[in-house]
Amino acid sequence: MYQILSFLKFYVTATNQHGVHSPFVYDYVTKCLYKKERIRLPVSIKVLVKSILYFNYQTARLLTANKNLEKDIFDHCPNVNFTQENPIVIVGSVNEILHSKILDQKLENKTMLFIDKIHKNQNTFEQWKHIQAHNQVTVTIDLFYCGLVFVRKEQVKEHFKIRI
């Protein structure tokens, strides 16, 4: 029941590219998220793969070993190396991000955190809001199915809700 109410609230308050006033996010939404590609993956994993391709990320870290996800990423993004040291893309759940203390480490500019199922339940959504408030985080994008966190030192702190 929580997810249904959460989706309705999200849908009413979210926008598309016309409500975005950040050039970085506008380009990302129009040239990446809304770009039609024949990628047969679940919505959130498709967002991850399209993002890696769009930003041409070379290194990624999965906080939990997931061979299926690793294979999906590698099948579509063969140039990505999985590493524990200084990854530019970090993939995990809200709990994994918070418990790994990733945000307490100095993250490189342009780092992206991909967080799946941020609207899973009330607790998960509260943790998502905690991540949004962190001082290293500058841009967050709530896509309902997943959340994206960007470290961009040249940009003002902003939060977006985008319908995809």
Tab-separated table of C-alpha atoms in Angstrom:
chain	number	residue	atom	x	y	z
A	1	MET	CA	0.000	0.000	0.000
A	2	TYR	CA	2.898	2.374	0.798
A	3	GLN	CA	4.334	2.038	-2.724
A	4	ILE	CA	0.993	2.867	-4.355
A	5	LEU	CA	0.518	6.006	-2.290
A	6	SER	CA	4.167	6.909	-2.764
A	7	PHE	CA	3.842	6.533	-6.543
A	8	LEU	CA	0.731	8.724	-6.654
A	9	LYS	CA	2.463	11.420	-4.613
A	10	PHE	CA	5.570	11.120	-6.779
A	11	TYR	CA	3.563	11.329	-10.014
A	12	VAL	CA	1.762	14.487	-8.917
A	13	THR	CA	4.934	16.269	-7.780
A	14	ALA	CA	7.399	15.018	-10.424
A	15	THR	CA	8.158	16.762	-13.680
A	16	ASN	CA	9.620	16.015	-17.082
A	17	GLN	CA	12.417	17.851	-18.876
A	18	HIS	CA	10.316	21.039	-19.111
A	19	GLY	CA	10.477	21.596	-15.345
A	20	VAL	CA	14.256	21.230	-15.113
A	21	HIS	CA	16.340	24.406	-14.928
A	22	SER	CA	19.738	22.790	-14.511
A	23	PRO	CA	21.620	22.412	-17.824
A	24	PHE	CA	23.390	19.295	-16.490
A	25	VAL	CA	20.140	17.564	-15.492
A	26	TYR	CA	18.230	18.789	-18.562
A	27	ASP	CA	20.851	17.317	-20.905
A	28	TYR	CA	20.940	14.099	-18.880
A	29	VAL	CA	17.156	13.720	-18.995
A	30	THR	CA	16.711	14.573	-22.678
A	31	LYS	CA	19.829	12.934	-24.131
A	32	CYS	CA	19.997	9.891	-21.872
A	33	LEU	CA	16.853	8.996	-19.950
A	34	TYR	CA	14.342	9.937	-22.660
A	35	LYS	CA	16.471	8.589	-25.502
A	36	LYS	CA	14.805	5.558	-27.063
A	37	GLU	CA	17.090	2.542	-27.009
A	38	ARG	CA	16.348	-1.125	-27.341
A	39	ILE	CA	17.696	-2.286	-24.015
A	40	ARG	CA	15.676	-5.136	-22.529
A	41	LEU	CA	16.269	-4.768	-18.808
A	42	PRO	CA	14.170	-3.823	-15.788
A	43	VAL	CA	13.556	-0.057	-15.640
A	44	SER	CA	16.060	0.726	-12.894
A	45	ILE	CA	18.844	-1.376	-14.425
A	46	LYS	CA	18.146	0.225	-17.809
A	47	VAL	CA	18.621	3.640	-16.161
A	48	LEU	CA	21.943	2.466	-14.723
A	49	VAL	CA	23.202	1.107	-18.047
A	50	LYS	CA	22.067	4.165	-20.021
A	51	SER	CA	23.741	6.435	-17.454
A	52	ILE	CA	27.042	4.568	-17.633
A	53	LEU	CA	26.968	4.824	-21.420
A	54	TYR	CA	25.905	8.474	-21.479
A	55	PHE	CA	28.606	9.663	-19.075
A	56	ASN	CA	31.152	7.188	-20.467
A	57	TYR	CA	32.014	5.923	-16.995
A	58	GLN	CA	34.959	3.525	-16.880
A	59	THR	CA	34.903	2.221	-13.289
A	60	ALA	CA	32.104	0.859	-11.133
A	61	ARG	CA	31.656	-0.762	-7.770
A	62	LEU	CA	28.780	-2.991	-6.708
A	63	LEU	CA	28.391	-2.817	-2.935
A	64	THR	CA	26.879	-6.307	-2.930
A	65	ALA	CA	28.164	-9.094	-5.146
A	66	ASN	CA	25.536	-9.603	-7.823
A	67	LYS	CA	26.753	-11.629	-10.790
A	68	ASN	CA	23.543	-11.057	-12.785
A	69	LEU	CA	23.797	-7.281	-12.437
A	70	GLU	CA	27.510	-7.369	-13.195
A	71	LYS	CA	26.764	-9.387	-16.355
A	72	ASP	CA	23.959	-7.004	-17.417
A	73	ILE	CA	26.269	-4.034	-17.037
A	74	PHE	CA	29.189	-5.709	-18.790
A	75	ASP	CA	26.977	-6.939	-21.676
A	76	HIS	CA	25.943	-3.357	-22.460
A	77	CYS	CA	29.019	-1.495	-21.205
A	78	PRO	CA	32.068	-3.667	-21.983
A	79	ASN	CA	34.518	-0.847	-21.155
A	80	VAL	CA	33.523	-0.755	-17.485
A	81	ASN	CA	35.980	-2.181	-14.984
A	82	PHE	CA	34.669	-3.299	-11.613
A	83	THR	CA	36.913	-2.063	-8.839
A	84	GLN	CA	36.962	-1.292	-5.128
A	85	GLU	CA	39.428	1.582	-5.519
A	86	ASN	CA	38.106	5.016	-6.567
A	87	PRO	CA	35.095	3.926	-8.609
A	88	ILE	CA	33.127	6.628	-10.411
A	89	VAL	CA	29.848	4.664	-10.302
A	90	ILE	CA	28.756	3.110	-7.030
A	91	VAL	CA	25.734	0.803	-7.043
A	92	GLY	CA	23.843	-0.224	-3.946
A	93	SER	CA	20.709	-0.019	-1.871
A	94	VAL	CA	20.014	2.847	0.503
A	95	ASN	CA	21.093	0.671	3.441
A	96	GLU	CA	24.305	-0.384	1.696
A	97	ILE	CA	25.222	3.218	0.866
A	98	LEU	CA	24.638	4.387	4.434
A	99	HIS	CA	26.242	1.404	6.176
A	100	SER	CA	29.302	1.373	3.924
A	101	LYS	CA	29.965	4.981	4.924
A	102	ILE	CA	30.652	5.805	1.258
A	103	LEU	CA	29.443	9.359	1.810
A	104	ASP	CA	31.924	9.841	4.640
A	105	GLN	CA	34.809	9.183	2.248
A	106	LYS	CA	36.061	11.902	-0.057
A	107	LEU	CA	34.329	11.188	-3.354
A	108	GLU	CA	35.766	12.353	-6.643
A	109	ASN	CA	33.954	15.038	-8.583
A	110	LYS	CA	31.588	13.471	-11.144
A	111	THR	CA	30.937	10.399	-8.962
A	112	MET	CA	27.478	8.869	-9.407
A	113	LEU	CA	25.703	6.715	-6.844
A	114	PHE	CA	22.911	4.523	-8.167
A	115	ILE	CA	20.396	3.517	-5.519
A	116	ASP	CA	17.658	1.037	-6.376
A	117	LYS	CA	14.142	0.987	-4.876
A	118	ILE	CA	14.210	4.244	-2.935
A	119	HIS	CA	10.403	4.127	-2.532
A	120	LYS	CA	10.327	0.526	-1.284
A	121	ASN	CA	8.930	1.514	2.119
A	122	GLN	CA	8.767	4.498	4.477
A	123	ASN	CA	12.094	3.659	6.131
A	124	THR	CA	13.905	3.393	2.797
A	125	PHE	CA	12.490	6.725	1.652
A	126	GLU	CA	13.556	8.400	4.917
A	127	GLN	CA	17.066	7.040	4.387
A	128	TRP	CA	16.987	8.431	0.825
A	129	LYS	CA	16.188	11.878	2.249
A	130	HIS	CA	19.113	11.478	4.665
A	131	ILE	CA	21.422	10.812	1.693
A	132	GLN	CA	20.027	13.872	-0.122
A	133	ALA	CA	20.945	16.065	2.837
A	134	HIS	CA	24.575	14.892	3.012
A	135	ASN	CA	27.096	17.689	2.458
A	136	GLN	CA	28.988	15.906	-0.393
A	137	VAL	CA	25.800	15.383	-2.382
A	138	THR	CA	25.000	18.139	-4.861
A	139	VAL	CA	22.455	16.688	-7.294
A	140	THR	CA	19.877	13.994	-6.599
A	141	ILE	CA	17.360	12.668	-9.066
A	142	ASP	CA	14.362	10.683	-7.852
A	143	LEU	CA	13.012	8.534	-10.705
A	144	PHE	CA	10.703	6.595	-8.342
A	145	TYR	CA	12.172	3.235	-9.404
A	146	CYS	CA	15.641	4.348	-8.371
A	147	GLY	CA	17.574	7.354	-7.197
A	148	LEU	CA	20.700	8.912	-8.612
A	149	VAL	CA	23.183	10.916	-6.588
A	150	PHE	CA	25.823	13.058	-8.253
A	151	VAL	CA	28.854	14.714	-6.710
A	152	ARG	CA	29.372	17.876	-8.768
A	153	LYS	CA	31.408	20.475	-6.979
A	154	GLU	CA	30.682	23.086	-9.666
A	155	GLN	CA	26.926	22.881	-9.115
A	156	VAL	CA	24.554	24.129	-6.440
A	157	LYS	CA	22.728	21.544	-4.327
A	158	GLU	CA	19.466	20.590	-6.090
A	159	HIS	CA	16.932	17.768	-5.921
A	160	PHE	CA	14.806	16.640	-8.845
A	161	LYS	CA	11.850	14.302	-9.314
A	162	ILE	CA	11.640	13.164	-12.920
A	163	ARG	CA	8.990	10.959	-14.543
A	164	ILE	CA	10.408	8.375	-16.913
